[in-house]
Amino acid sequence: MNKYQYKVQGVDYEVEIEEVEGNVAKVNVNGIPFEVELKQPIKPTSPLNKVKVEAPKPAAPVAPVAAPVAAAAPVAAGAGTPLKSPLPGTITDIKVQVGQQVNVGDTVLVLEAMKMQNNIEAEVAGQVTSILVKQGDTVMEGAVLLTIG
């Protein structure tokens, strides 16, 4: 496994390449697993450390092979509507618990991005069925934060 450190628009990313098969690489970006499609397959004779893997940029997140960005979370999502991160950042506060009832517009967590605190609000009413992040986690744009059923 190779690890790389990237800084994209002032945000630090740690990218760990786990496995490369053809033109699909399994990587972890700040601990979040992704499957990324490489523009060119790696030649079998090429050593892995010469592979150039770019960290996802906030304007154009890494596109996984068979799922939306960051849908492959470390913990399985609960049933319901996923609430996705609108931008990359760090979770600074979680204001709900699993099983809690929320209404449209309720603040469910706070995401710090570019030194600003952003209230992330429920897009649907219902019961929180899972929370896939914890305080201090760094998330990418499109990462599933929690589900509301």
mmCIF file of C-alpha atoms in Angstrom:
data_model
loop_
_atom_site.group_PDB
_atom_site.id
_atom_site.type_symbol
_atom_site.label_atom_id
_atom_site.label_comp_id
_atom_site.label_asym_id
_atom_site.label_seq_id
_atom_site.Cartn_x
_atom_site.Cartn_y
_atom_site.Cartn_z
ATOM 1 C CA MET A 1 0.000 0.000 0.000
ATOM 2 C CA ASN A 2 1.308 3.410 -0.965
ATOM 3 C CA LYS A 3 0.397 6.585 0.894
ATOM 4 C CA TYR A 4 0.455 10.072 -0.559
ATOM 5 C CA GLN A 5 -0.161 13.505 0.965
ATOM 6 C CA TYR A 6 -1.950 16.119 -1.168
ATOM 7 C CA LYS A 7 -3.103 19.665 -0.542
ATOM 8 C CA VAL A 8 -5.945 20.817 -2.809
ATOM 9 C CA GLN A 9 -7.177 24.383 -2.404
ATOM 10 C CA GLY A 10 -5.787 24.499 1.129
ATOM 11 C CA VAL A 11 -7.361 21.186 2.229
ATOM 12 C CA ASP A 12 -5.024 18.325 3.192
ATOM 13 C CA TYR A 13 -5.785 14.853 1.820
ATOM 14 C CA GLU A 14 -4.125 11.569 2.710
ATOM 15 C CA VAL A 15 -4.534 9.128 -0.174
ATOM 16 C CA GLU A 16 -3.744 5.465 0.365
ATOM 17 C CA ILE A 17 -3.764 3.147 -2.654
ATOM 18 C CA GLU A 18 -4.926 -0.304 -1.550
ATOM 19 C CA GLU A 19 -5.251 -2.194 -4.819
ATOM 20 C CA VAL A 20 -5.135 -1.554 -8.563
ATOM 21 C CA GLU A 21 -6.832 -3.919 -10.994
ATOM 22 C CA GLY A 22 -6.783 -2.853 -14.650
ATOM 23 C CA ASN A 23 -8.106 0.693 -14.699
ATOM 24 C CA VAL A 24 -9.868 0.535 -11.291
ATOM 25 C CA ALA A 25 -8.028 1.542 -8.125
ATOM 26 C CA LYS A 26 -9.277 1.004 -4.585
ATOM 27 C CA VAL A 27 -8.132 3.985 -2.525
ATOM 28 C CA ASN A 28 -8.784 5.564 0.850
ATOM 29 C CA VAL A 29 -8.969 9.359 0.965
ATOM 30 C CA ASN A 30 -8.741 10.571 4.571
ATOM 31 C CA GLY A 31 -10.014 7.152 5.677
ATOM 32 C CA ILE A 32 -12.991 7.093 3.290
ATOM 33 C CA PRO A 33 -12.877 4.226 0.762
ATOM 34 C CA PHE A 34 -13.388 4.925 -2.944
ATOM 35 C CA GLU A 35 -13.141 2.966 -6.151
ATOM 36 C CA VAL A 36 -11.738 5.264 -8.806
ATOM 37 C CA GLU A 37 -11.453 4.697 -12.512
ATOM 38 C CA LEU A 38 -8.057 5.541 -13.947
ATOM 39 C CA LYS A 39 -7.973 7.203 -17.357
ATOM 40 C CA GLN A 40 -5.359 4.688 -18.498
ATOM 41 C CA PRO A 41 -4.952 1.143 -17.150
ATOM 42 C CA ILE A 42 -1.662 0.431 -15.411
ATOM 43 C CA LYS A 43 0.690 -1.788 -17.364
ATOM 44 C CA PRO A 44 1.439 -5.029 -15.459
ATOM 45 C CA THR A 45 5.168 -4.272 -15.643
ATOM 46 C CA SER A 46 4.769 -0.761 -14.170
ATOM 47 C CA PRO A 47 5.496 -0.501 -10.457
ATOM 48 C CA LEU A 48 2.579 0.815 -8.382
ATOM 49 C CA ASN A 49 4.613 3.703 -6.973
ATOM 50 C CA LYS A 50 4.765 5.297 -10.444
ATOM 51 C CA VAL A 51 0.978 5.493 -10.721
ATOM 52 C CA LYS A 52 -0.290 9.059 -10.540
ATOM 53 C CA VAL A 53 -3.508 9.243 -8.527
ATOM 54 C CA GLU A 54 -4.912 12.705 -7.993
ATOM 55 C CA ALA A 55 -6.816 13.640 -4.864
ATOM 56 C CA PRO A 56 -10.442 14.587 -5.510
ATOM 57 C CA LYS A 57 -10.959 18.293 -6.063
ATOM 58 C CA PRO A 58 -13.896 20.052 -4.408
ATOM 59 C CA ALA A 59 -15.304 21.178 -7.784
ATOM 60 C CA ALA A 60 -14.971 17.730 -9.388
ATOM 61 C CA PRO A 61 -15.154 14.862 -6.857
ATOM 62 C CA VAL A 62 -13.659 11.459 -7.638
ATOM 63 C CA ALA A 63 -16.138 9.385 -9.607
ATOM 64 C CA PRO A 64 -16.422 5.824 -8.283
ATOM 65 C CA VAL A 65 -17.026 2.976 -10.676
ATOM 66 C CA ALA A 66 -20.461 1.701 -9.680
ATOM 67 C CA ALA A 67 -21.796 4.040 -6.993
ATOM 68 C CA PRO A 68 -22.269 7.737 -6.178
ATOM 69 C CA VAL A 69 -19.288 9.521 -4.631
ATOM 70 C CA ALA A 70 -18.493 8.211 -1.159
ATOM 71 C CA ALA A 71 -21.503 5.901 -1.072
ATOM 72 C CA ALA A 72 -19.168 3.179 0.147
ATOM 73 C CA ALA A 73 -19.008 4.284 3.761
ATOM 74 C CA PRO A 74 -17.075 2.535 6.535
ATOM 75 C CA VAL A 75 -20.428 1.721 8.179
ATOM 76 C CA ALA A 76 -23.495 0.513 6.285
ATOM 77 C CA ALA A 77 -26.188 3.131 5.833
ATOM 78 C CA GLY A 78 -29.603 2.661 7.386
ATOM 79 C CA ALA A 79 -32.824 2.580 5.422
ATOM 80 C CA GLY A 80 -34.054 5.906 4.149
ATOM 81 C CA THR A 81 -32.934 8.990 2.284
ATOM 82 C CA PRO A 82 -29.195 9.685 2.442
ATOM 83 C CA LEU A 83 -28.087 13.187 3.423
ATOM 84 C CA LYS A 84 -24.898 13.963 1.503
ATOM 85 C CA SER A 85 -22.210 16.514 2.193
ATOM 86 C CA PRO A 86 -22.631 19.558 -0.067
ATOM 87 C CA LEU A 87 -18.889 20.325 0.106
ATOM 88 C CA PRO A 88 -15.685 18.868 1.559
ATOM 89 C CA GLY A 89 -14.905 19.733 5.149
ATOM 90 C CA THR A 90 -14.680 18.569 8.757
ATOM 91 C CA ILE A 91 -17.608 17.519 10.963
ATOM 92 C CA THR A 92 -17.520 19.802 14.020
ATOM 93 C CA ASP A 93 -20.858 18.957 15.669
ATOM 94 C CA ILE A 94 -23.570 16.315 15.340
ATOM 95 C CA LYS A 95 -26.899 17.639 16.604
ATOM 96 C CA VAL A 96 -29.028 14.475 16.244
ATOM 97 C CA GLN A 97 -28.996 10.844 17.362
ATOM 98 C CA VAL A 98 -30.143 7.651 15.677
ATOM 99 C CA GLY A 99 -33.879 7.302 16.256
ATOM 100 C CA GLN A 100 -34.471 11.041 16.628
ATOM 101 C CA GLN A 101 -37.345 12.596 14.657
ATOM 102 C CA VAL A 102 -36.356 15.521 12.394
ATOM 103 C CA ASN A 103 -38.275 17.944 10.195
ATOM 104 C CA VAL A 104 -37.270 19.547 6.907
ATOM 105 C CA GLY A 105 -34.869 22.398 7.695
ATOM 106 C CA ASP A 106 -33.737 21.098 11.094
ATOM 107 C CA THR A 107 -29.964 21.450 11.588
ATOM 108 C CA VAL A 108 -28.619 17.902 11.910
ATOM 109 C CA LEU A 109 -24.885 18.602 11.951
ATOM 110 C CA VAL A 110 -22.270 21.309 11.462
ATOM 111 C CA LEU A 111 -19.602 21.070 8.764
ATOM 112 C CA GLU A 112 -16.547 23.322 8.796
ATOM 113 C CA ALA A 113 -15.310 24.217 5.334
ATOM 114 C CA MET A 114 -12.860 26.984 4.481
ATOM 115 C CA LYS A 115 -12.905 28.138 8.126
ATOM 116 C CA MET A 116 -16.680 28.636 8.063
ATOM 117 C CA GLN A 117 -19.238 26.722 10.106
ATOM 118 C CA ASN A 118 -22.004 25.423 7.802
ATOM 119 C CA ASN A 119 -25.275 24.154 9.268
ATOM 120 C CA ILE A 120 -26.334 21.033 7.377
ATOM 121 C CA GLU A 121 -30.112 20.732 7.414
ATOM 122 C CA ALA A 122 -32.473 17.803 6.968
ATOM 123 C CA GLU A 123 -33.819 17.702 3.419
ATOM 124 C CA VAL A 124 -36.677 15.363 4.359
ATOM 125 C CA ALA A 125 -38.749 14.790 7.486
ATOM 126 C CA GLY A 126 -38.479 11.479 9.309
ATOM 127 C CA GLN A 127 -36.467 9.488 11.775
ATOM 128 C CA VAL A 128 -32.646 9.387 11.703
ATOM 129 C CA THR A 129 -31.845 5.754 10.831
ATOM 130 C CA SER A 130 -28.041 5.980 10.777
ATOM 131 C CA ILE A 131 -25.202 8.418 11.321
ATOM 132 C CA LEU A 132 -22.149 7.551 9.251
ATOM 133 C CA VAL A 133 -19.758 10.218 10.562
ATOM 134 C CA LYS A 134 -18.408 11.315 13.899
ATOM 135 C CA GLN A 135 -17.138 14.620 15.210
ATOM 136 C CA GLY A 136 -13.710 15.373 13.741
ATOM 137 C CA ASP A 137 -14.207 13.296 10.563
ATOM 138 C CA THR A 138 -13.080 14.833 7.292
ATOM 139 C CA VAL A 139 -15.589 14.238 4.510
ATOM 140 C CA MET A 140 -15.581 14.755 0.761
ATOM 141 C CA GLU A 141 -18.290 16.429 -1.277
ATOM 142 C CA GLY A 142 -21.072 13.890 -1.869
ATOM 143 C CA ALA A 143 -20.169 11.703 1.126
ATOM 144 C CA VAL A 144 -23.214 10.236 2.883
ATOM 145 C CA LEU A 145 -23.371 11.801 6.346
ATOM 146 C CA LEU A 146 -26.560 10.202 7.698
ATOM 147 C CA THR A 147 -29.835 8.681 6.560
ATOM 148 C CA ILE A 148 -33.376 9.733 7.377
ATOM 149 C CA GLY A 149 -36.163 7.171 6.989
#
